[in-house]
Amino acid sequence: MQDAAPDTLLHQAKKAKGGFYLNPYVGLQYPLCNRMKVLLSVGYDLQELKRRKEYRDNNVTVHFKEELSHHSLSIKAGVIF
């Protein structure tokens, strides 16, 4: 029995028709001493993607729709010196 060729990430990326991506954030910069500053930001990520995928081997071929929806919060901190 022969296995199907793997569906590589590059091949999958070519099949994607695009999606929606939003990444707003707010931040502040606080001076500590002469030239040092502390940076702090909070953000929200939203990514939605819909695409058709296919799995194929010697016995079966399956077509399906994949829907991805990622929501996440991020906190970033840094120091400038």
PDB file of N, CA, C and O in Angstrom:
ATOM      1  N   MET A   1       0.849  -1.197   0.000  1.00  0.00           N
ATOM      2  CA  MET A   1       0.000   0.000   0.000  1.00  0.00           C
ATOM      3  C   MET A   1       0.882   1.245   0.000  1.00  0.00           C
ATOM      4  O   MET A   1       1.808   1.372   0.770  1.00  0.00           O
ATOM      5  N   GLN A   2       0.575   2.181  -0.848  1.00  0.00           N
ATOM      6  CA  GLN A   2       1.365   3.396  -0.993  1.00  0.00           C
ATOM      7  C   GLN A   2       0.693   4.528  -0.233  1.00  0.00           C
ATOM      8  O   GLN A   2      -0.505   4.746  -0.349  1.00  0.00           O
ATOM      9  N   ASP A   3       1.479   5.246   0.574  1.00  0.00           N
ATOM     10  CA  ASP A   3       0.941   6.381   1.334  1.00  0.00           C
ATOM     11  C   ASP A   3       0.831   7.600   0.438  1.00  0.00           C
ATOM     12  O   ASP A   3       1.595   7.767  -0.504  1.00  0.00           O
ATOM     13  N   ALA A   4      -0.118   8.441   0.765  1.00  0.00           N
ATOM     14  CA  ALA A   4      -0.284   9.699   0.021  1.00  0.00           C
ATOM     15  C   ALA A   4       0.855  10.641   0.352  1.00  0.00           C
ATOM     16  O   ALA A   4       1.441  10.587   1.416  1.00  0.00           O
ATOM     17  N   ALA A   5       1.167  11.521  -0.570  1.00  0.00           N
ATOM     18  CA  ALA A   5       2.206  12.526  -0.333  1.00  0.00           C
ATOM     19  C   ALA A   5       1.751  13.457   0.782  1.00  0.00           C
ATOM     20  O   ALA A   5       0.586  13.837   0.852  1.00  0.00           O
ATOM     21  N   PRO A   6       2.650  13.816   1.686  1.00  0.00           N
ATOM     22  CA  PRO A   6       2.252  14.699   2.785  1.00  0.00           C
ATOM     23  C   PRO A   6       1.845  16.080   2.277  1.00  0.00           C
ATOM     24  O   PRO A   6       2.396  16.574   1.297  1.00  0.00           O
ATOM     25  N   ASP A   7       0.870  16.675   2.934  1.00  0.00           N
ATOM     26  CA  ASP A   7       0.399  18.011   2.587  1.00  0.00           C
ATOM     27  C   ASP A   7       1.276  19.012   3.330  1.00  0.00           C
ATOM     28  O   ASP A   7       1.084  19.269   4.510  1.00  0.00           O
ATOM     29  N   THR A   8       2.284  19.566   2.668  1.00  0.00           N
ATOM     30  CA  THR A   8       3.246  20.452   3.318  1.00  0.00           C
ATOM     31  C   THR A   8       2.620  21.788   3.689  1.00  0.00           C
ATOM     32  O   THR A   8       1.587  22.184   3.144  1.00  0.00           O
ATOM     33  N   LEU A   9       3.263  22.487   4.617  1.00  0.00           N
ATOM     34  CA  LEU A   9       2.759  23.795   5.051  1.00  0.00           C
ATOM     35  C   LEU A   9       2.742  24.791   3.897  1.00  0.00           C
ATOM     36  O   LEU A   9       1.823  25.585   3.768  1.00  0.00           O
ATOM     37  N   LEU A  10       3.766  24.748   3.038  1.00  0.00           N
ATOM     38  CA  LEU A  10       3.801  25.663   1.897  1.00  0.00           C
ATOM     39  C   LEU A  10       2.642  25.378   0.954  1.00  0.00           C
ATOM     40  O   LEU A  10       1.979  26.286   0.469  1.00  0.00           O
ATOM     41  N   HIS A  11       2.362  24.120   0.718  1.00  0.00           N
ATOM     42  CA  HIS A  11       1.250  23.740  -0.145  1.00  0.00           C
ATOM     43  C   HIS A  11      -0.080  24.190   0.468  1.00  0.00           C
ATOM     44  O   HIS A  11      -0.957  24.688  -0.223  1.00  0.00           O
ATOM     45  N   GLN A  12      -0.236  24.036   1.789  1.00  0.00           N
ATOM     46  CA  GLN A  12      -1.458  24.480   2.470  1.00  0.00           C
ATOM     47  C   GLN A  12      -1.605  25.992   2.381  1.00  0.00           C
ATOM     48  O   GLN A  12      -2.699  26.505   2.199  1.00  0.00           O
ATOM     49  N   ALA A  13      -0.495  26.732   2.522  1.00  0.00           N
ATOM     50  CA  ALA A  13      -0.552  28.196   2.468  1.00  0.00           C
ATOM     51  C   ALA A  13      -1.027  28.672   1.106  1.00  0.00           C
ATOM     52  O   ALA A  13      -1.737  29.661   1.000  1.00  0.00           O
ATOM     53  N   LYS A  14      -0.657  27.972   0.039  1.00  0.00           N
ATOM     54  CA  LYS A  14      -1.087  28.364  -1.299  1.00  0.00           C
ATOM     55  C   LYS A  14      -2.586  28.157  -1.487  1.00  0.00           C
ATOM     56  O   LYS A  14      -3.216  28.830  -2.280  1.00  0.00           O
ATOM     57  N   LYS A  15      -3.177  27.205  -0.743  1.00  0.00           N
ATOM     58  CA  LYS A  15      -4.603  26.928  -0.860  1.00  0.00           C
ATOM     59  C   LYS A  15      -5.456  27.918  -0.061  1.00  0.00           C
ATOM     60  O   LYS A  15      -6.636  28.045  -0.309  1.00  0.00           O
ATOM     61  N   ALA A  16      -4.877  28.581   0.924  1.00  0.00           N
ATOM     62  CA  ALA A  16      -5.627  29.508   1.768  1.00  0.00           C
ATOM     63  C   ALA A  16      -6.047  30.726   0.947  1.00  0.00           C
ATOM     64  O   ALA A  16      -5.276  31.251   0.158  1.00  0.00           O
ATOM     65  N   LYS A  17      -7.275  31.164   1.118  1.00  0.00           N
ATOM     66  CA  LYS A  17      -7.805  32.295   0.361  1.00  0.00           C
ATOM     67  C   LYS A  17      -7.748  33.593   1.154  1.00  0.00           C
ATOM     68  O   LYS A  17      -8.337  34.570   0.792  1.00  0.00           O
ATOM     69  N   GLY A  18      -7.070  33.579   2.272  1.00  0.00           N
ATOM     70  CA  GLY A  18      -6.993  34.768   3.103  1.00  0.00           C
ATOM     71  C   GLY A  18      -7.960  34.668   4.265  1.00  0.00           C
ATOM     72  O   GLY A  18      -8.671  33.700   4.422  1.00  0.00           O
ATOM     73  N   GLY A  19      -7.981  35.666   5.070  1.00  0.00           N
ATOM     74  CA  GLY A  19      -8.833  35.665   6.245  1.00  0.00           C
ATOM     75  C   GLY A  19      -8.836  37.048   6.869  1.00  0.00           C
ATOM     76  O   GLY A  19      -8.433  38.027   6.256  1.00  0.00           O
ATOM     77  N   PHE A  20      -9.255  37.105   8.104  1.00  0.00           N
ATOM     78  CA  PHE A  20      -9.364  38.365   8.827  1.00  0.00           C
ATOM     79  C   PHE A  20      -8.386  38.330   9.988  1.00  0.00           C
ATOM     80  O   PHE A  20      -8.318  37.345  10.726  1.00  0.00           O
ATOM     81  N   TYR A  21      -7.587  39.396  10.171  1.00  0.00           N
ATOM     82  CA  TYR A  21      -6.624  39.490  11.261  1.00  0.00           C
ATOM     83  C   TYR A  21      -6.699  40.882  11.865  1.00  0.00           C
ATOM     84  O   TYR A  21      -6.646  41.883  11.153  1.00  0.00           O
ATOM     85  N   LEU A  22      -6.842  40.952  13.189  1.00  0.00           N
ATOM     86  CA  LEU A  22      -6.929  42.220  13.908  1.00  0.00           C
ATOM     87  C   LEU A  22      -6.014  42.138  15.115  1.00  0.00           C
ATOM     88  O   LEU A  22      -6.036  41.141  15.845  1.00  0.00           O
ATOM     89  N   ASN A  23      -5.181  43.177  15.347  1.00  0.00           N
ATOM     90  CA  ASN A  23      -4.226  43.158  16.449  1.00  0.00           C
ATOM     91  C   ASN A  23      -4.060  44.552  17.075  1.00  0.00           C
ATOM     92  O   ASN A  23      -3.007  45.166  16.987  1.00  0.00           O
ATOM     93  N   PRO A  24      -5.106  45.081  17.733  1.00  0.00           N
ATOM     94  CA  PRO A  24      -4.953  46.384  18.397  1.00  0.00           C
ATOM     95  C   PRO A  24      -4.276  46.220  19.770  1.00  0.00           C
ATOM     96  O   PRO A  24      -4.393  45.174  20.401  1.00  0.00           O
ATOM     97  N   TYR A  25      -3.573  47.256  20.200  1.00  0.00           N
ATOM     98  CA  TYR A  25      -2.992  47.248  21.531  1.00  0.00           C
ATOM     99  C   TYR A  25      -2.821  48.677  22.023  1.00  0.00           C
ATOM    100  O   TYR A  25      -2.804  49.620  21.242  1.00  0.00           O
ATOM    101  N   VAL A  26      -2.728  48.827  23.333  1.00  0.00           N
ATOM    102  CA  VAL A  26      -2.456  50.125  23.955  1.00  0.00           C
ATOM    103  C   VAL A  26      -1.264  49.938  24.885  1.00  0.00           C
ATOM    104  O   VAL A  26      -1.043  48.848  25.420  1.00  0.00           O
ATOM    105  N   GLY A  27      -0.511  51.005  25.081  1.00  0.00           N
ATOM    106  CA  GLY A  27       0.669  50.888  25.918  1.00  0.00           C
ATOM    107  C   GLY A  27       1.026  52.202  26.581  1.00  0.00           C
ATOM    108  O   GLY A  27       0.467  53.250  26.264  1.00  0.00           O
ATOM    109  N   LEU A  28       1.955  52.091  27.517  1.00  0.00           N
ATOM    110  CA  LEU A  28       2.451  53.288  28.182  1.00  0.00           C
ATOM    111  C   LEU A  28       3.955  53.179  28.346  1.00  0.00           C
ATOM    112  O   LEU A  28       4.531  52.102  28.319  1.00  0.00           O
ATOM    113  N   GLN A  29       4.559  54.344  28.486  1.00  0.00           N
ATOM    114  CA  GLN A  29       6.002  54.444  28.649  1.00  0.00           C
ATOM    115  C   GLN A  29       6.248  55.287  29.893  1.00  0.00           C
ATOM    116  O   GLN A  29       5.742  56.407  29.998  1.00  0.00           O
ATOM    117  N   TYR A  30       6.976  54.739  30.854  1.00  0.00           N
ATOM    118  CA  TYR A  30       7.200  55.428  32.121  1.00  0.00           C
ATOM    119  C   TYR A  30       8.693  55.644  32.327  1.00  0.00           C
ATOM    120  O   TYR A  30       9.470  54.680  32.335  1.00  0.00           O
ATOM    121  N   PRO A  31       9.131  56.912  32.496  1.00  0.00           N
ATOM    122  CA  PRO A  31      10.559  57.174  32.725  1.00  0.00           C
ATOM    123  C   PRO A  31      10.983  56.771  34.142  1.00  0.00           C
ATOM    124  O   PRO A  31      10.262  57.026  35.112  1.00  0.00           O
ATOM    125  N   LEU A  32      12.139  56.102  34.273  1.00  0.00           N
ATOM    126  CA  LEU A  32      12.647  55.704  35.589  1.00  0.00           C
ATOM    127  C   LEU A  32      13.694  56.685  36.087  1.00  0.00           C
ATOM    128  O   LEU A  32      13.527  57.311  37.120  1.00  0.00           O
ATOM    129  N   CYS A  33      14.790  56.773  35.386  1.00  0.00           N
ATOM    130  CA  CYS A  33      15.835  57.732  35.735  1.00  0.00           C
ATOM    131  C   CYS A  33      16.382  58.309  34.435  1.00  0.00           C
ATOM    132  O   CYS A  33      15.748  58.148  33.399  1.00  0.00           O
ATOM    133  N   ASN A  34      17.544  58.931  34.473  1.00  0.00           N
ATOM    134  CA  ASN A  34      18.078  59.679  33.332  1.00  0.00           C
ATOM    135  C   ASN A  34      17.581  59.204  31.964  1.00  0.00           C
ATOM    136  O   ASN A  34      16.822  59.879  31.311  1.00  0.00           O
ATOM    137  N   ARG A  35      18.041  58.051  31.523  1.00  0.00           N
ATOM    138  CA  ARG A  35      17.702  57.613  30.174  1.00  0.00           C
ATOM    139  C   ARG A  35      16.898  56.309  30.157  1.00  0.00           C
ATOM    140  O   ARG A  35      16.568  55.814  29.097  1.00  0.00           O
ATOM    141  N   MET A  36      16.579  55.762  31.308  1.00  0.00           N
ATOM    142  CA  MET A  36      15.853  54.488  31.345  1.00  0.00           C
ATOM    143  C   MET A  36      14.337  54.719  31.344  1.00  0.00           C
ATOM    144  O   MET A  36      13.830  55.643  31.960  1.00  0.00           O
ATOM    145  N   LYS A  37      13.646  53.830  30.636  1.00  0.00           N
ATOM    146  CA  LYS A  37      12.193  53.887  30.580  1.00  0.00           C
ATOM    147  C   LYS A  37      11.652  52.457  30.645  1.00  0.00           C
ATOM    148  O   LYS A  37      12.289  51.525  30.173  1.00  0.00           O
ATOM    149  N   VAL A  38      10.480  52.317  31.232  1.00  0.00           N
ATOM    150  CA  VAL A  38       9.787  51.029  31.272  1.00  0.00           C
ATOM    151  C   VAL A  38       8.605  51.118  30.308  1.00  0.00           C
ATOM    152  O   VAL A  38       7.881  52.114  30.283  1.00  0.00           O
ATOM    153  N   LEU A  39       8.442  50.082  29.483  1.00  0.00           N
ATOM    154  CA  LEU A  39       7.348  50.025  28.519  1.00  0.00           C
ATOM    155  C   LEU A  39       6.406  48.895  28.902  1.00  0.00           C
ATOM    156  O   LEU A  39       6.840  47.810  29.281  1.00  0.00           O
ATOM    157  N   LEU A  40       5.100  49.144  28.794  1.00  0.00           N
ATOM    158  CA  LEU A  40       4.106  48.127  29.093  1.00  0.00           C
ATOM    159  C   LEU A  40       2.956  48.283  28.108  1.00  0.00           C
ATOM    160  O   LEU A  40       2.476  49.396  27.874  1.00  0.00           O
ATOM    161  N   SER A  41       2.528  47.170  27.501  1.00  0.00           N
ATOM    162  CA  SER A  41       1.400  47.241  26.577  1.00  0.00           C
ATOM    163  C   SER A  41       0.521  46.010  26.737  1.00  0.00           C
ATOM    164  O   SER A  41       0.964  44.955  27.166  1.00  0.00           O
ATOM    165  N   VAL A  42      -0.749  46.193  26.413  1.00  0.00           N
ATOM    166  CA  VAL A  42      -1.745  45.125  26.455  1.00  0.00           C
ATOM    167  C   VAL A  42      -2.444  45.121  25.100  1.00  0.00           C
ATOM    168  O   VAL A  42      -2.796  46.174  24.574  1.00  0.00           O
ATOM    169  N   GLY A  43      -2.632  43.931  24.547  1.00  0.00           N
ATOM    170  CA  GLY A  43      -3.243  43.843  23.227  1.00  0.00           C
ATOM    171  C   GLY A  43      -4.203  42.675  23.102  1.00  0.00           C
ATOM    172  O   GLY A  43      -4.291  41.819  23.977  1.00  0.00           O
ATOM    173  N   TYR A  44      -4.887  42.649  21.986  1.00  0.00           N
ATOM    174  CA  TYR A  44      -5.860  41.603  21.678  1.00  0.00           C
ATOM    175  C   TYR A  44      -5.633  41.133  20.247  1.00  0.00           C
ATOM    176  O   TYR A  44      -5.467  41.950  19.340  1.00  0.00           O
ATOM    177  N   ASP A  45      -5.571  39.843  20.049  1.00  0.00           N
ATOM    178  CA  ASP A  45      -5.404  39.269  18.709  1.00  0.00           C
ATOM    179  C   ASP A  45      -6.669  38.533  18.313  1.00  0.00           C
ATOM    180  O   ASP A  45      -7.218  37.762  19.097  1.00  0.00           O
ATOM    181  N   LEU A  46      -7.106  38.770  17.090  1.00  0.00           N
ATOM    182  CA  LEU A  46      -8.247  38.049  16.521  1.00  0.00           C
ATOM    183  C   LEU A  46      -7.853  37.622  15.122  1.00  0.00           C
ATOM    184  O   LEU A  46      -7.426  38.444  14.313  1.00  0.00           O
ATOM    185  N   GLN A  47      -7.943  36.317  14.859  1.00  0.00           N
ATOM    186  CA  GLN A  47      -7.643  35.811  13.527  1.00  0.00           C
ATOM    187  C   GLN A  47      -8.704  34.792  13.141  1.00  0.00           C
ATOM    188  O   GLN A  47      -8.967  33.855  13.883  1.00  0.00           O
ATOM    189  N   GLU A  48      -9.310  34.990  11.981  1.00  0.00           N
ATOM    190  CA  GLU A  48     -10.319  34.066  11.475  1.00  0.00           C
ATOM    191  C   GLU A  48      -9.936  33.664  10.054  1.00  0.00           C
ATOM    192  O   GLU A  48      -9.525  34.492   9.258  1.00  0.00           O
ATOM    193  N   LEU A  49     -10.055  32.385   9.763  1.00  0.00           N
ATOM    194  CA  LEU A  49      -9.666  31.853   8.470  1.00  0.00           C
ATOM    195  C   LEU A  49     -10.618  30.728   8.088  1.00  0.00           C
ATOM    196  O   LEU A  49     -10.958  29.893   8.913  1.00  0.00           O
ATOM    197  N   LYS A  50     -11.048  30.728   6.852  1.00  0.00           N
ATOM    198  CA  LYS A  50     -11.878  29.650   6.313  1.00  0.00           C
ATOM    199  C   LYS A  50     -11.210  29.152   5.044  1.00  0.00           C
ATOM    200  O   LYS A  50     -10.786  29.938   4.202  1.00  0.00           O
ATOM    201  N   ARG A  51     -11.089  27.827   4.920  1.00  0.00           N
ATOM    202  CA  ARG A  51     -10.499  27.260   3.711  1.00  0.00           C
ATOM    203  C   ARG A  51     -10.989  25.832   3.497  1.00  0.00           C
ATOM    204  O   ARG A  51     -11.426  25.172   4.421  1.00  0.00           O
ATOM    205  N   ARG A  52     -10.910  25.403   2.272  1.00  0.00           N
ATOM    206  CA  ARG A  52     -11.267  24.027   1.911  1.00  0.00           C
ATOM    207  C   ARG A  52      -9.992  23.192   1.934  1.00  0.00           C
ATOM    208  O   ARG A  52      -8.944  23.631   1.485  1.00  0.00           O
ATOM    209  N   LYS A  53     -10.088  21.996   2.487  1.00  0.00           N
ATOM    210  CA  LYS A  53      -8.940  21.099   2.536  1.00  0.00           C
ATOM    211  C   LYS A  53      -9.305  19.763   1.920  1.00  0.00           C
ATOM    212  O   LYS A  53     -10.477  19.443   1.764  1.00  0.00           O
ATOM    213  N   GLU A  54      -8.282  19.006   1.599  1.00  0.00           N
ATOM    214  CA  GLU A  54      -8.486  17.702   0.974  1.00  0.00           C
ATOM    215  C   GLU A  54      -7.500  16.703   1.563  1.00  0.00           C
ATOM    216  O   GLU A  54      -6.337  17.029   1.794  1.00  0.00           O
ATOM    217  N   TYR A  55      -7.986  15.511   1.845  1.00  0.00           N
ATOM    218  CA  TYR A  55      -7.131  14.403   2.254  1.00  0.00           C
ATOM    219  C   TYR A  55      -7.356  13.273   1.269  1.00  0.00           C
ATOM    220  O   TYR A  55      -8.496  12.933   0.962  1.00  0.00           O
ATOM    221  N   ARG A  56      -6.269  12.702   0.774  1.00  0.00           N
ATOM    222  CA  ARG A  56      -6.406  11.672  -0.249  1.00  0.00           C
ATOM    223  C   ARG A  56      -5.401  10.550   0.011  1.00  0.00           C
ATOM    224  O   ARG A  56      -4.245  10.810   0.310  1.00  0.00           O
ATOM    225  N   ASP A  57      -5.854   9.306  -0.071  1.00  0.00           N
ATOM    226  CA  ASP A  57      -4.952   8.157  -0.094  1.00  0.00           C
ATOM    227  C   ASP A  57      -5.475   7.167  -1.131  1.00  0.00           C
ATOM    228  O   ASP A  57      -6.345   7.504  -1.934  1.00  0.00           O
ATOM    229  N   ASN A  58      -4.976   5.960  -1.140  1.00  0.00           N
ATOM    230  CA  ASN A  58      -5.365   4.986  -2.166  1.00  0.00           C
ATOM    231  C   ASN A  58      -6.829   4.558  -2.077  1.00  0.00           C
ATOM    232  O   ASN A  58      -7.407   4.120  -3.065  1.00  0.00           O
ATOM    233  N   ASN A  59      -7.426   4.658  -0.904  1.00  0.00           N
ATOM    234  CA  ASN A  59      -8.780   4.144  -0.689  1.00  0.00           C
ATOM    235  C   ASN A  59      -9.869   5.205  -0.650  1.00  0.00           C
ATOM    236  O   ASN A  59     -11.027   4.904  -0.896  1.00  0.00           O
ATOM    237  N   VAL A  60      -9.509   6.405  -0.286  1.00  0.00           N
ATOM    238  CA  VAL A  60     -10.547   7.411  -0.067  1.00  0.00           C
ATOM    239  C   VAL A  60     -10.010   8.819  -0.362  1.00  0.00           C
ATOM    240  O   VAL A  60      -8.824   9.083  -0.228  1.00  0.00           O
ATOM    241  N   THR A  61     -10.911   9.682  -0.791  1.00  0.00           N
ATOM    242  CA  THR A  61     -10.614  11.104  -0.936  1.00  0.00           C
ATOM    243  C   THR A  61     -11.672  11.871  -0.153  1.00  0.00           C
ATOM    244  O   THR A  61     -12.864  11.644  -0.330  1.00  0.00           O
ATOM    245  N   VAL A  62     -11.228  12.744   0.718  1.00  0.00           N
ATOM    246  CA  VAL A  62     -12.148  13.501   1.569  1.00  0.00           C
ATOM    247  C   VAL A  62     -11.913  14.987   1.346  1.00  0.00           C
ATOM    248  O   VAL A  62     -10.785  15.459   1.386  1.00  0.00           O
ATOM    249  N   HIS A  63     -12.983  15.737   1.118  1.00  0.00           N
ATOM    250  CA  HIS A  63     -12.943  17.193   1.014  1.00  0.00           C
ATOM    251  C   HIS A  63     -13.705  17.750   2.208  1.00  0.00           C
ATOM    252  O   HIS A  63     -14.790  17.277   2.535  1.00  0.00           O
ATOM    253  N   PHE A  64     -13.139  18.757   2.864  1.00  0.00           N
ATOM    254  CA  PHE A  64     -13.844  19.367   3.986  1.00  0.00           C
ATOM    255  C   PHE A  64     -13.461  20.833   4.116  1.00  0.00           C
ATOM    256  O   PHE A  64     -12.451  21.281   3.572  1.00  0.00           O
ATOM    257  N   LYS A  65     -14.286  21.574   4.834  1.00  0.00           N
ATOM    258  CA  LYS A  65     -14.051  22.995   5.071  1.00  0.00           C
ATOM    259  C   LYS A  65     -13.476  23.151   6.474  1.00  0.00           C
ATOM    260  O   LYS A  65     -14.012  22.601   7.431  1.00  0.00           O
ATOM    261  N   GLU A  66     -12.370  23.871   6.576  1.00  0.00           N
ATOM    262  CA  GLU A  66     -11.735  24.132   7.864  1.00  0.00           C
ATOM    263  C   GLU A  66     -11.994  25.583   8.246  1.00  0.00           C
ATOM    264  O   GLU A  66     -11.781  26.480   7.436  1.00  0.00           O
ATOM    265  N   GLU A  67     -12.457  25.804   9.456  1.00  0.00           N
ATOM    266  CA  GLU A  67     -12.679  27.157   9.966  1.00  0.00           C
ATOM    267  C   GLU A  67     -11.872  27.322  11.240  1.00  0.00           C
ATOM    268  O   GLU A  67     -12.019  26.548  12.170  1.00  0.00           O
ATOM    269  N   LEU A  68     -11.018  28.342  11.255  1.00  0.00           N
ATOM    270  CA  LEU A  68     -10.186  28.628  12.417  1.00  0.00           C
ATOM    271  C   LEU A  68     -10.563  29.990  12.986  1.00  0.00           C
ATOM    272  O   LEU A  68     -10.793  30.933  12.247  1.00  0.00           O
ATOM    273  N   SER A  69     -10.635  30.068  14.293  1.00  0.00           N
ATOM    274  CA  SER A  69     -10.916  31.334  14.957  1.00  0.00           C
ATOM    275  C   SER A  69     -10.067  31.398  16.224  1.00  0.00           C
ATOM    276  O   SER A  69     -10.293  30.626  17.160  1.00  0.00           O
ATOM    277  N   HIS A  70      -9.068  32.283  16.223  1.00  0.00           N
ATOM    278  CA  HIS A  70      -8.163  32.411  17.361  1.00  0.00           C
ATOM    279  C   HIS A  70      -8.389  33.762  18.034  1.00  0.00           C
ATOM    280  O   HIS A  70      -8.395  34.797  17.380  1.00  0.00           O
ATOM    281  N   HIS A  71      -8.550  33.733  19.337  1.00  0.00           N
ATOM    282  CA  HIS A  71      -8.686  34.940  20.144  1.00  0.00           C
ATOM    283  C   HIS A  71      -7.641  34.843  21.258  1.00  0.00           C
ATOM    284  O   HIS A  71      -7.557  33.824  21.931  1.00  0.00           O
ATOM    285  N   SER A  72      -6.856  35.892  21.453  1.00  0.00           N
ATOM    286  CA  SER A  72      -5.869  35.853  22.529  1.00  0.00           C
ATOM    287  C   SER A  72      -5.569  37.259  23.042  1.00  0.00           C
ATOM    288  O   SER A  72      -5.714  38.244  22.328  1.00  0.00           O
ATOM    289  N   LEU A  73      -5.153  37.322  24.289  1.00  0.00           N
ATOM    290  CA  LEU A  73      -4.704  38.561  24.925  1.00  0.00           C
ATOM    291  C   LEU A  73      -3.188  38.497  25.045  1.00  0.00           C
ATOM    292  O   LEU A  73      -2.623  37.423  25.259  1.00  0.00           O
ATOM    293  N   SER A  74      -2.543  39.638  24.926  1.00  0.00           N
ATOM    294  CA  SER A  74      -1.090  39.664  25.087  1.00  0.00           C
ATOM    295  C   SER A  74      -0.689  40.815  25.998  1.00  0.00           C
ATOM    296  O   SER A  74      -1.313  41.874  26.010  1.00  0.00           O
ATOM    297  N   ILE A  75       0.351  40.561  26.769  1.00  0.00           N
ATOM    298  CA  ILE A  75       0.943  41.582  27.643  1.00  0.00           C
ATOM    299  C   ILE A  75       2.424  41.635  27.309  1.00  0.00           C
ATOM    300  O   ILE A  75       3.092  40.606  27.290  1.00  0.00           O
ATOM    301  N   LYS A  76       2.905  42.827  27.013  1.00  0.00           N
ATOM    302  CA  LYS A  76       4.309  43.002  26.665  1.00  0.00           C
ATOM    303  C   LYS A  76       4.941  43.998  27.624  1.00  0.00           C
ATOM    304  O   LYS A  76       4.330  45.014  27.951  1.00  0.00           O
ATOM    305  N   ALA A  77       6.144  43.696  28.081  1.00  0.00           N
ATOM    306  CA  ALA A  77       6.885  44.597  28.971  1.00  0.00           C
ATOM    307  C   ALA A  77       8.304  44.723  28.448  1.00  0.00           C
ATOM    308  O   ALA A  77       8.856  43.768  27.888  1.00  0.00           O
ATOM    309  N   GLY A  78       8.882  45.894  28.623  1.00  0.00           N
ATOM    310  CA  GLY A  78      10.250  46.103  28.159  1.00  0.00           C
ATOM    311  C   GLY A  78      10.920  47.240  28.889  1.00  0.00           C
ATOM    312  O   GLY A  78      10.283  48.008  29.615  1.00  0.00           O
ATOM    313  N   VAL A  79      12.228  47.333  28.706  1.00  0.00           N
ATOM    314  CA  VAL A  79      13.024  48.389  29.315  1.00  0.00           C
ATOM    315  C   VAL A  79      13.908  48.990  28.237  1.00  0.00           C
ATOM    316  O   VAL A  79      14.529  48.285  27.452  1.00  0.00           O
ATOM    317  N   ILE A  80      13.955  50.315  28.191  1.00  0.00           N
ATOM    318  CA  ILE A  80      14.868  51.035  27.308  1.00  0.00           C
ATOM    319  C   ILE A  80      15.947  51.640  28.186  1.00  0.00           C
ATOM    320  O   ILE A  80      15.634  52.323  29.167  1.00  0.00           O
ATOM    321  N   PHE A  81      17.181  51.362  27.831  1.00  0.00           N
ATOM    322  CA  PHE A  81      18.284  51.951  28.630  1.00  0.00           C
ATOM    323  C   PHE A  81      19.343  52.501  27.737  1.00  0.00           C
ATOM    324  O   PHE A  81      19.379  52.319  26.567  1.00  0.00           O
TER     325      PHE A  81
END
